[in-house]
PDB file of C-alpha atoms in Angstrom:
ATOM      1  CA  MET A  12      79.776 113.309 229.153  1.00 44.00           C
ATOM      2  CA  SER A  13      78.269 110.037 230.329  1.00 49.00           C
ATOM      3  CA  CYS A  14      79.367 108.873 233.759  1.00 59.00           C
ATOM      4  CA  CYS A  15      77.987 105.308 233.425  1.00 63.00           C
ATOM      5  CA  CYS A  16      81.511 103.932 232.976  1.00 68.00           C
ATOM      6  CA  ARG A  17      82.731 105.493 236.232  1.00 63.00           C
ATOM      7  CA  SER A  18      79.491 104.481 237.996  1.00 75.00           C
ATOM      8  CA  GLN A  19      79.975 100.850 236.983  1.00 78.00           C
ATOM      9  CA  ALA A  20      83.538 100.877 238.292  1.00 82.00           C
ATOM     10  CA  CYS A  21      82.419 102.240 241.664  1.00 79.00           C
ATOM     11  CA  ARG A  22      79.526  99.770 241.850  1.00 83.00           C
ATOM     12  CA  ARG A  23      81.768  96.804 241.096  1.00 87.00           C
ATOM     13  CA  HIS A  24      84.381  97.840 243.655  1.00 86.00           C
ATOM     14  CA  LYS A  25      81.815  99.090 246.225  1.00 88.00           C
ATOM     15  CA  SER A  26      84.048 102.102 246.753  1.00 92.00           C
ATOM     16  CA  ALA A  27      83.708 104.957 249.250  1.00 93.00           C
ATOM     17  CA  PRO A  28      83.222 108.545 247.969  1.00 93.00           C
ATOM     18  CA  THR A  29      86.901 109.570 247.975  1.00 95.00           C
ATOM     19  CA  ALA A  30      88.043 106.273 246.480  1.00 95.00           C
ATOM     20  CA  SER A  31      85.300 106.649 243.838  1.00 93.00           C
ATOM     21  CA  ALA A  32      86.529 110.140 242.961  1.00 94.00           C
ATOM     22  CA  ALA A  33      90.140 108.954 242.694  1.00 96.00           C
ATOM     23  CA  MET A  34      89.224 105.968 240.523  1.00 95.00           C
ATOM     24  CA  GLY A  35      86.895 108.080 238.383  1.00 93.00           C
ATOM     25  CA  ARG A  36      89.640 110.609 237.677  1.00 95.00           C
ATOM     26  CA  ALA A  37      92.128 107.849 236.861  1.00 96.00           C
ATOM     27  CA  LEU A  38      89.662 106.150 234.497  1.00 95.00           C
ATOM     28  CA  LEU A  39      88.958 109.414 232.702  1.00 94.00           C
ATOM     29  CA  GLY A  40      92.611 110.449 232.524  1.00 95.00           C
ATOM     30  CA  THR A  41      93.762 107.099 231.176  1.00 96.00           C
ATOM     31  CA  LEU A  42      90.970 107.106 228.588  1.00 93.00           C
ATOM     32  CA  LEU A  43      91.990 110.557 227.399  1.00 94.00           C
ATOM     33  CA  MET A  44      95.680 109.644 227.254  1.00 94.00           C
ATOM     34  CA  GLY A  45      94.919 106.479 225.310  1.00 90.00           C
ATOM     35  CA  SER A  46      92.367 107.915 222.878  1.00 85.00           C
ATOM     36  CA  PHE A  47      93.100 108.392 219.190  1.00 73.00           C
ATOM     37  CA  LYS A  48      96.386 106.523 219.365  1.00 84.00           C
ATOM     38  CA  GLU A  49      97.430 103.795 216.944  1.00 84.00           C
ATOM     39  CA  GLU A  50      94.783 101.064 216.708  1.00 87.00           C
ATOM     40  CA  GLY A  51      95.508  98.285 219.177  1.00 88.00           C
ATOM     41  CA  GLU A  52      97.580 100.367 221.600  1.00 94.00           C
ATOM     42  CA  ARG A  53      96.971  99.941 225.331  1.00 94.00           C
ATOM     43  CA  THR A  54      97.705 102.520 228.006  1.00 96.00           C
ATOM     44  CA  GLN A  55      98.275 101.393 231.579  1.00 97.00           C
ATOM     45  CA  VAL A  56      98.491 103.934 234.398  1.00 98.00           C
ATOM     46  CA  THR A  57      99.527 102.948 237.912  1.00 98.00           C
ATOM     47  CA  PHE A  58      99.562 105.192 240.982  1.00 98.00           C
ATOM     48  CA  LYS A  59     101.722 103.622 243.688  1.00 98.00           C
ATOM     49  CA  GLY A  60     101.132 106.075 246.497  1.00 97.00           C
ATOM     50  CA  ASN A  61     101.613 105.838 250.256  1.00 98.00           C
ATOM     51  CA  GLY A  62      98.081 107.040 251.009  1.00 98.00           C
ATOM     52  CA  ILE A  63      95.321 104.854 252.442  1.00 98.00           C
ATOM     53  CA  LEU A  64      93.976 104.131 248.938  1.00 98.00           C
ATOM     54  CA  GLY A  65      97.035 102.018 248.185  1.00 97.00           C
ATOM     55  CA  ALA A  66      97.999 101.153 244.623  1.00 97.00           C
ATOM     56  CA  MET A  67      95.553 102.115 241.864  1.00 98.00           C
ATOM     57  CA  GLN A  68      95.840 100.781 238.315  1.00 97.00           C
ATOM     58  CA  VAL A  69      93.828 101.576 235.176  1.00 97.00           C
ATOM     59  CA  ILE A  70      94.077 100.093 231.666  1.00 95.00           C
ATOM     60  CA  ALA A  71      92.473 101.630 228.560  1.00 95.00           C
ATOM     61  CA  ASP A  72      92.572 100.879 224.847  1.00 93.00           C
ATOM     62  CA  THR A  73      91.851 102.814 221.662  1.00 91.00           C
ATOM     63  CA  ASN A  74      88.322 101.366 221.407  1.00 89.00           C
ATOM     64  CA  GLY A  75      87.171 103.091 224.577  1.00 90.00           C
ATOM     65  CA  ASN A  76      87.446 100.063 226.864  1.00 92.00           C
ATOM     66  CA  VAL A  77      88.705 100.959 230.324  1.00 93.00           C
ATOM     67  CA  LYS A  78      88.986  99.138 233.637  1.00 94.00           C
ATOM     68  CA  GLY A  79      90.599  99.809 236.973  1.00 95.00           C
ATOM     69  CA  THR A  80      91.402  98.385 240.373  1.00 95.00           C
ATOM     70  CA  MET A  81      92.521  99.803 243.709  1.00 97.00           C
ATOM     71  CA  ALA A  82      93.944  98.251 246.844  1.00 97.00           C
ATOM     72  CA  ASN A  83      91.549  99.874 249.322  1.00 97.00           C
ATOM     73  CA  PRO A  84      88.123 100.844 247.916  1.00 96.00           C
ATOM     74  CA  ALA A  85      87.046 101.906 251.423  1.00 96.00           C
ATOM     75  CA  ALA A  86      89.567 104.779 251.481  1.00 97.00           C
ATOM     76  CA  ASP A  87      87.726 107.925 252.584  1.00 96.00           C
ATOM     77  CA  PRO A  88      89.892 110.385 254.549  1.00 97.00           C
ATOM     78  CA  PRO A  89      88.384 113.529 256.131  1.00 96.00           C
ATOM     79  CA  LEU A  90      87.334 116.308 253.767  1.00 95.00           C
ATOM     80  CA  ARG A  91      89.745 119.082 252.835  1.00 95.00           C
ATOM     81  CA  PRO A  92      89.354 122.465 254.600  1.00 95.00           C
ATOM     82  CA  ASP A  93      87.373 123.702 251.572  1.00 93.00           C
ATOM     83  CA  GLY A  94      84.880 120.868 251.995  1.00 91.00           C
ATOM     84  CA  LYS A  95      86.008 118.862 248.965  1.00 92.00           C
ATOM     85  CA  LEU A  96      86.984 115.203 248.853  1.00 94.00           C
ATOM     86  CA  ASN A  97      90.645 114.775 249.770  1.00 97.00           C
ATOM     87  CA  VAL A  98      91.817 112.658 246.843  1.00 97.00           C
ATOM     88  CA  GLY A  99      95.397 113.874 247.238  1.00 97.00           C
ATOM     89  CA  GLU A 100      95.639 112.504 250.768  1.00 98.00           C
ATOM     90  CA  ALA A 101      93.996 109.221 249.780  1.00 98.00           C
ATOM     91  CA  VAL A 102      96.511 108.665 246.967  1.00 98.00           C
ATOM     92  CA  GLY A 103      99.506 110.107 248.837  1.00 98.00           C
ATOM     93  CA  ARG A 104     103.028 110.426 247.471  1.00 98.00           C
ATOM     94  CA  GLY A 105     104.977 107.798 245.618  1.00 98.00           C
ATOM     95  CA  VAL A 106     105.424 106.849 241.964  1.00 98.00           C
ATOM     96  CA  LEU A 107     103.258 107.285 238.874  1.00 98.00           C
ATOM     97  CA  ALA A 108     104.081 104.707 236.191  1.00 98.00           C
ATOM     98  CA  VAL A 109     102.723 104.646 232.630  1.00 97.00           C
ATOM     99  CA  VAL A 110     103.118 101.807 230.150  1.00 96.00           C
ATOM    100  CA  ARG A 111     102.082 102.111 226.501  1.00 95.00           C
ATOM    101  CA  SER A 112     102.092  98.830 224.585  1.00 94.00           C
ATOM    102  CA  HIS A 113     101.146  97.631 221.110  1.00 90.00           C
ATOM    103  CA  PRO A 114     101.079  94.071 219.726  1.00 86.00           C
ATOM    104  CA  GLN A 115     103.426  95.054 216.891  1.00 87.00           C
ATOM    105  CA  ASN A 116     106.029  96.592 219.192  1.00 87.00           C
ATOM    106  CA  GLU A 117     108.612  94.272 220.689  1.00 84.00           C
ATOM    107  CA  HIS A 118     108.962  96.354 223.834  1.00 89.00           C
ATOM    108  CA  PRO A 119     106.435  98.653 225.504  1.00 92.00           C
ATOM    109  CA  TYR A 120     107.184 102.305 226.239  1.00 92.00           C
ATOM    110  CA  GLN A 121     107.505 102.885 229.968  1.00 94.00           C
ATOM    111  CA  GLY A 122     107.711 106.127 231.877  1.00 95.00           C
ATOM    112  CA  MET A 123     107.808 106.965 235.563  1.00 96.00           C
ATOM    113  CA  ILE A 124     107.702 110.125 237.661  1.00 97.00           C
ATOM    114  CA  PRO A 125     107.193 110.962 241.344  1.00 98.00           C
ATOM    115  CA  ILE A 126     103.602 111.677 242.402  1.00 98.00           C
ATOM    116  CA  ALA A 127     103.566 115.404 243.125  1.00 96.00           C
ATOM    117  CA  THR A 128     100.018 116.057 244.381  1.00 97.00           C
ATOM    118  CA  GLY A 129      98.024 112.815 244.307  1.00 97.00           C
ATOM    119  CA  GLU A 130      95.121 114.718 242.733  1.00 97.00           C
ATOM    120  CA  VAL A 131      95.514 112.581 239.572  1.00 97.00           C
ATOM    121  CA  ALA A 132      94.993 115.191 236.810  1.00 96.00           C
ATOM    122  CA  GLU A 133      97.966 117.329 237.825  1.00 95.00           C
ATOM    123  CA  ASP A 134     100.205 114.283 238.066  1.00 97.00           C
ATOM    124  CA  LEU A 135      99.134 112.919 234.673  1.00 97.00           C
ATOM    125  CA  ALA A 136      99.736 116.312 233.034  1.00 94.00           C
ATOM    126  CA  ARG A 137     103.160 116.476 234.665  1.00 95.00           C
ATOM    127  CA  TYR A 138     103.928 112.978 233.384  1.00 96.00           C
ATOM    128  CA  LEU A 139     103.037 113.969 229.808  1.00 95.00           C
ATOM    129  CA  ALA A 140     105.308 117.016 230.026  1.00 93.00           C
ATOM    130  CA  ASP A 141     108.266 115.375 231.785  1.00 94.00           C
ATOM    131  CA  SER A 142     108.273 111.860 230.381  1.00 92.00           C
ATOM    132  CA  GLU A 143     106.682 112.216 226.936  1.00 91.00           C
ATOM    133  CA  GLN A 144     107.700 115.860 226.339  1.00 90.00           C
ATOM    134  CA  THR A 145     104.121 116.841 225.535  1.00 88.00           C
ATOM    135  CA  ASN A 146     102.827 120.137 226.907  1.00 87.00           C
ATOM    136  CA  SER A 147      99.223 119.524 227.870  1.00 90.00           C
ATOM    137  CA  ALA A 148      96.260 120.946 229.711  1.00 92.00           C
ATOM    138  CA  LEU A 149      94.479 118.122 231.489  1.00 94.00           C
ATOM    139  CA  ALA A 150      91.482 118.576 233.765  1.00 95.00           C
ATOM    140  CA  LEU A 151      89.256 115.938 235.328  1.00 95.00           C
ATOM    141  CA  GLY A 152      86.142 116.142 237.447  1.00 92.00           C
ATOM    142  CA  VAL A 153      84.042 113.568 239.309  1.00 90.00           C
ATOM    143  CA  SER A 154      81.034 114.651 241.357  1.00 87.00           C
ATOM    144  CA  VAL A 155      79.945 112.093 243.962  1.00 85.00           C
ATOM    145  CA  ASN A 156      76.480 112.072 245.551  1.00 81.00           C
ATOM    146  CA  ARG A 157      75.930 111.511 249.270  1.00 74.00           C
ATOM    147  CA  ASP A 158      75.025 107.863 248.613  1.00 78.00           C
ATOM    148  CA  SER A 159      78.413 107.372 246.842  1.00 76.00           C
ATOM    149  CA  SER A 160      76.804 107.208 243.395  1.00 81.00           C
ATOM    150  CA  ILE A 161      78.382 109.260 240.601  1.00 85.00           C
ATOM    151  CA  ARG A 162      76.463 112.423 239.776  1.00 85.00           C
ATOM    152  CA  ALA A 163      78.659 113.571 236.895  1.00 85.00           C
ATOM    153  CA  ALA A 164      82.119 112.865 235.507  1.00 88.00           C
ATOM    154  CA  GLY A 165      84.150 114.297 232.663  1.00 90.00           C
ATOM    155  CA  GLY A 166      87.388 115.867 231.595  1.00 92.00           C
ATOM    156  CA  PHE A 167      89.463 117.283 228.763  1.00 94.00           C
ATOM    157  CA  LEU A 168      92.971 116.922 227.414  1.00 94.00           C
ATOM    158  CA  ILE A 169      94.469 119.611 225.192  1.00 93.00           C
ATOM    159  CA  GLN A 170      97.911 118.938 223.753  1.00 90.00           C
ATOM    160  CA  VAL A 171     100.015 121.746 222.314  1.00 88.00           C
ATOM    161  CA  LEU A 172     101.726 121.036 219.004  1.00 85.00           C
ATOM    162  CA  PRO A 173     105.357 122.150 218.562  1.00 85.00           C
ATOM    163  CA  PHE A 174     104.490 124.659 215.810  1.00 87.00           C
ATOM    164  CA  ALA A 175     101.762 126.451 217.796  1.00 88.00           C
ATOM    165  CA  SER A 176     102.230 130.226 217.688  1.00 91.00           C
ATOM    166  CA  GLU A 177     102.780 132.374 220.751  1.00 92.00           C
ATOM    167  CA  GLU A 178      99.460 134.074 220.044  1.00 93.00           C
ATOM    168  CA  THR A 179      97.659 130.717 220.117  1.00 92.00           C
ATOM    169  CA  LEU A 180      99.327 129.763 223.384  1.00 92.00           C
ATOM    170  CA  GLN A 181      98.353 133.056 225.004  1.00 95.00           C
ATOM    171  CA  GLN A 182      94.751 132.658 223.871  1.00 95.00           C
ATOM    172  CA  LEU A 183      94.626 129.101 225.200  1.00 94.00           C
ATOM    173  CA  GLU A 184      96.061 130.155 228.553  1.00 95.00           C
ATOM    174  CA  SER A 185      93.471 132.923 228.771  1.00 96.00           C
ATOM    175  CA  ASN A 186      90.650 130.478 227.991  1.00 95.00           C
ATOM    176  CA  LEU A 187      91.845 127.947 230.539  1.00 95.00           C
ATOM    177  CA  SER A 188      92.110 130.553 233.278  1.00 94.00           C
ATOM    178  CA  SER A 189      88.576 131.799 232.637  1.00 94.00           C
ATOM    179  CA  VAL A 190      86.669 128.502 232.685  1.00 94.00           C
ATOM    180  CA  PRO A 191      85.466 126.974 235.963  1.00 94.00           C
ATOM    181  CA  SER A 192      86.288 123.454 237.069  1.00 92.00           C
ATOM    182  CA  VAL A 193      85.183 120.498 234.986  1.00 92.00           C
ATOM    183  CA  THR A 194      82.718 119.530 237.704  1.00 90.00           C
ATOM    184  CA  GLU A 195      81.101 122.979 237.548  1.00 92.00           C
ATOM    185  CA  LEU A 196      80.923 122.835 233.753  1.00 92.00           C
ATOM    186  CA  LEU A 197      79.128 119.495 233.990  1.00 88.00           C
ATOM    187  CA  HIS A 198      76.756 120.818 236.649  1.00 89.00           C
ATOM    188  CA  GLN A 199      75.875 123.628 234.240  1.00 91.00           C
ATOM    189  CA  GLY A 200      74.659 120.959 231.836  1.00 88.00           C
ATOM    190  CA  LEU A 201      77.193 121.756 229.112  1.00 88.00           C
ATOM    191  CA  ALA A 202      77.711 119.145 226.411  1.00 86.00           C
ATOM    192  CA  PRO A 203      81.225 118.134 225.271  1.00 86.00           C
ATOM    193  CA  ARG A 204      80.947 120.403 222.207  1.00 86.00           C
ATOM    194  CA  ASP A 205      79.931 123.356 224.401  1.00 90.00           C
ATOM    195  CA  ILE A 206      82.931 122.812 226.664  1.00 91.00           C
ATOM    196  CA  THR A 207      85.229 122.493 223.660  1.00 90.00           C
ATOM    197  CA  ASP A 208      83.925 125.758 222.226  1.00 90.00           C
ATOM    198  CA  ARG A 209      84.737 127.564 225.467  1.00 93.00           C
ATOM    199  CA  LEU A 210      88.202 126.040 225.759  1.00 94.00           C
ATOM    200  CA  LEU A 211      89.132 126.855 222.157  1.00 92.00           C
ATOM    201  CA  GLU A 212      87.403 130.219 221.870  1.00 93.00           C
ATOM    202  CA  GLY A 213      89.423 132.498 219.603  1.00 92.00           C
ATOM    203  CA  ILE A 214      91.500 129.566 218.359  1.00 89.00           C
ATOM    204  CA  GLY A 215      88.972 127.741 216.229  1.00 76.00           C
ATOM    205  CA  LEU A 216      87.972 124.164 215.572  1.00 72.00           C
ATOM    206  CA  SER A 217      88.762 122.073 212.524  1.00 67.00           C
ATOM    207  CA  GLU A 218      86.013 121.834 209.960  1.00 64.00           C
ATOM    208  CA  GLY A 219      84.109 118.622 209.414  1.00 57.00           C
ATOM    209  CA  PRO A 220      82.523 116.080 211.763  1.00 59.00           C
ATOM    210  CA  ALA A 221      84.181 115.496 215.094  1.00 64.00           C
ATOM    211  CA  SER A 222      85.501 112.071 216.024  1.00 69.00           C
ATOM    212  CA  SER A 223      83.780 110.425 218.948  1.00 74.00           C
ATOM    213  CA  LEU A 224      84.494 107.535 221.261  1.00 76.00           C
ATOM    214  CA  HIS A 225      81.963 105.866 223.554  1.00 82.00           C
ATOM    215  CA  PRO A 226      83.734 104.458 226.631  1.00 86.00           C
ATOM    216  CA  ARG A 227      82.643 101.332 228.439  1.00 87.00           C
ATOM    217  CA  TYR A 228      83.934  99.550 231.511  1.00 89.00           C
ATOM    218  CA  GLY A 229      85.685  96.252 230.946  1.00 86.00           C
ATOM    219  CA  PRO A 230      85.352  94.144 228.937  1.00 82.00           C
ATOM    220  CA  CYS A 231      83.657  92.155 231.705  1.00 83.00           C
ATOM    221  CA  GLU A 232      81.419  89.899 229.628  1.00 82.00           C
ATOM    222  CA  ILE A 233      81.247  86.343 230.972  1.00 84.00           C
ATOM    223  CA  ALA A 234      82.644  84.615 227.880  1.00 83.00           C
ATOM    224  CA  ASP A 235      85.554  87.048 227.590  1.00 82.00           C
ATOM    225  CA  LEU A 236      86.394  86.870 231.294  1.00 85.00           C
ATOM    226  CA  GLN A 237      86.243  83.096 231.500  1.00 86.00           C
ATOM    227  CA  GLU A 238      88.473  82.668 228.469  1.00 86.00           C
ATOM    228  CA  ARG A 239      91.090  85.042 229.913  1.00 85.00           C
ATOM    229  CA  MET A 240      90.912  83.303 233.293  1.00 87.00           C
ATOM    230  CA  LYS A 241      91.405  79.861 231.744  1.00 84.00           C
ATOM    231  CA  ARG A 242      94.444  81.114 229.816  1.00 84.00           C
ATOM    232  CA  ALA A 243      95.902  82.525 233.040  1.00 85.00           C
ATOM    233  CA  LEU A 244      95.284  79.276 234.921  1.00 86.00           C
ATOM    234  CA  ALA A 245      96.844  77.280 232.091  1.00 83.00           C
ATOM    235  CA  LEU A 246     100.126  79.097 232.708  1.00 86.00           C
ATOM    236  CA  LEU A 247     100.333  77.320 236.072  1.00 88.00           C
ATOM    237  CA  GLY A 248     100.931  74.033 234.292  1.00 87.00           C
ATOM    238  CA  GLU A 249      99.191  70.671 234.527  1.00 86.00           C
ATOM    239  CA  GLU A 250     100.841  69.564 237.771  1.00 89.00           C
ATOM    240  CA  GLU A 251     100.009  72.759 239.666  1.00 88.00           C
ATOM    241  CA  VAL A 252      96.408  72.694 238.446  1.00 85.00           C
ATOM    242  CA  LYS A 253      95.993  69.121 239.708  1.00 86.00           C
ATOM    243  CA  ASN A 254      97.582  70.067 243.060  1.00 88.00           C
ATOM    244  CA  ILE A 255      95.101  72.919 243.513  1.00 87.00           C
ATOM    245  CA  MET A 256      92.175  70.627 242.746  1.00 85.00           C
ATOM    246  CA  ARG A 257      93.483  68.034 245.197  1.00 85.00           C
ATOM    247  CA  ASP A 258      94.065  70.563 248.003  1.00 86.00           C
ATOM    248  CA  GLU A 259      91.127  72.936 247.461  1.00 83.00           C
ATOM    249  CA  GLY A 260      88.614  70.747 245.656  1.00 80.00           C
ATOM    250  CA  LYS A 261      87.944  73.580 243.184  1.00 81.00           C
ATOM    251  CA  ILE A 262      89.624  76.230 241.087  1.00 88.00           C
ATOM    252  CA  GLU A 263      88.165  79.684 241.703  1.00 89.00           C
ATOM    253  CA  VAL A 264      89.357  82.894 240.074  1.00 89.00           C
ATOM    254  CA  THR A 265      88.325  86.517 240.703  1.00 90.00           C
ATOM    255  CA  CYS A 266      89.031  89.307 238.230  1.00 89.00           C
ATOM    256  CA  GLU A 267      90.483  92.190 240.250  1.00 91.00           C
ATOM    257  CA  PHE A 268      89.187  94.693 237.680  1.00 91.00           C
ATOM    258  CA  CYS A 269      85.645  93.405 237.166  1.00 89.00           C
ATOM    259  CA  GLN A 270      85.205  91.835 240.613  1.00 89.00           C
ATOM    260  CA  GLU A 271      83.615  88.771 239.031  1.00 89.00           C
ATOM    261  CA  THR A 272      84.364  85.282 240.394  1.00 90.00           C
ATOM    262  CA  TYR A 273      84.099  81.999 238.475  1.00 89.00           C
ATOM    263  CA  GLN A 274      84.810  78.372 239.270  1.00 88.00           C
ATOM    264  CA  PHE A 275      86.380  75.991 236.764  1.00 85.00           C
ATOM    265  CA  GLU A 276      86.501  72.241 236.470  1.00 81.00           C
ATOM    266  CA  GLN A 277      89.918  70.629 236.208  1.00 80.00           C
ATOM    267  CA  ASP A 278      89.218  69.362 232.692  1.00 80.00           C
ATOM    268  CA  GLU A 279      88.299  72.895 231.520  1.00 79.00           C
ATOM    269  CA  VAL A 280      91.671  74.254 232.607  1.00 76.00           C
ATOM    270  CA  LEU A 281      93.741  71.293 231.445  1.00 76.00           C
ATOM    271  CA  ALA A 282      92.195  71.585 227.980  1.00 77.00           C
ATOM    272  CA  ALA A 283      93.843  75.009 227.726  1.00 70.00           C
ATOM    273  CA  VAL A 284      97.266  73.869 228.955  1.00 68.00           C
TER     274      VAL A 284
END
C-alpha cells in the first residue's frame, strides 16, 4: 500500500514520530471505515484523549479523500518497554466519537465509546462492534524512519456478515492468529492482494476484478481551499468582516487540516456574504 497520503499529512503537520504514527493509523482506519459506503457519505473520527497528543480528528469520504488534524503534533513520549512507539500513551484515555453523514440524510449517525487502549486500531474495532454492531478484524501499521518520514503504512478491515458459518469464523480466526503485524507484512514487500490471500486463506475470494480506491490527502488544492475559506468567513456576516479588517488590517485564514494559510481582501469575502 502507498504511504504517500500519510507522509503528506506528517509533512504538513511537521509531526514527531509518535504523533505521525498515531495520525497515520487514524487516517488509515478512517479510510477503511469509510470505503465502499454509499456515494457521498463522509466518515469523521475524533479521538478526544487525555494524552499529550490532545484531540485528533480525521475526515474521509467514499472517493478516497482523507485529512486529519491533531492538537499537539510534537507529541513523542518515551518508547514502550518493547522499543515501539508509545501511541497509546500519546493518545491516552477519553472518548472516541464517530460521525457518519450524507447529504441526503437529515441527521448524521453518531456513535461514541470510551477509548480503551489509545492504540487506534483496537479502539476503532471496538467501536464497530459496540456502536454499529459489526464484528470486525481491523489492523493498522505505520513504520516511521529515524528522520520522522514514513517508511510504510497500511492496514486491513475484515467485517463478518451475520450469515457467516462457524467453520468460516474458525478459519478466519486461525488466519488472523498466524499472520504477523501489518508493519511486518509491509516490510516483507507483500502487495495488498498477497496480504488478502493470506488473511482469507481457506475461505476464498469472490471471482472477478477487485475494486480499488486510491487515497489522497485533502483536498488541499488552492482553489478548493480558498472557496471553502471564503464561505466560512461569509458566515461571520458583513459587520464582523468589516470589524476584522478595521482592527487587523487583513483577513487571514489557516486550514487546520492542510496547514495552508491565505489572506483575503474585504471585497472578496463580502462578495460571498
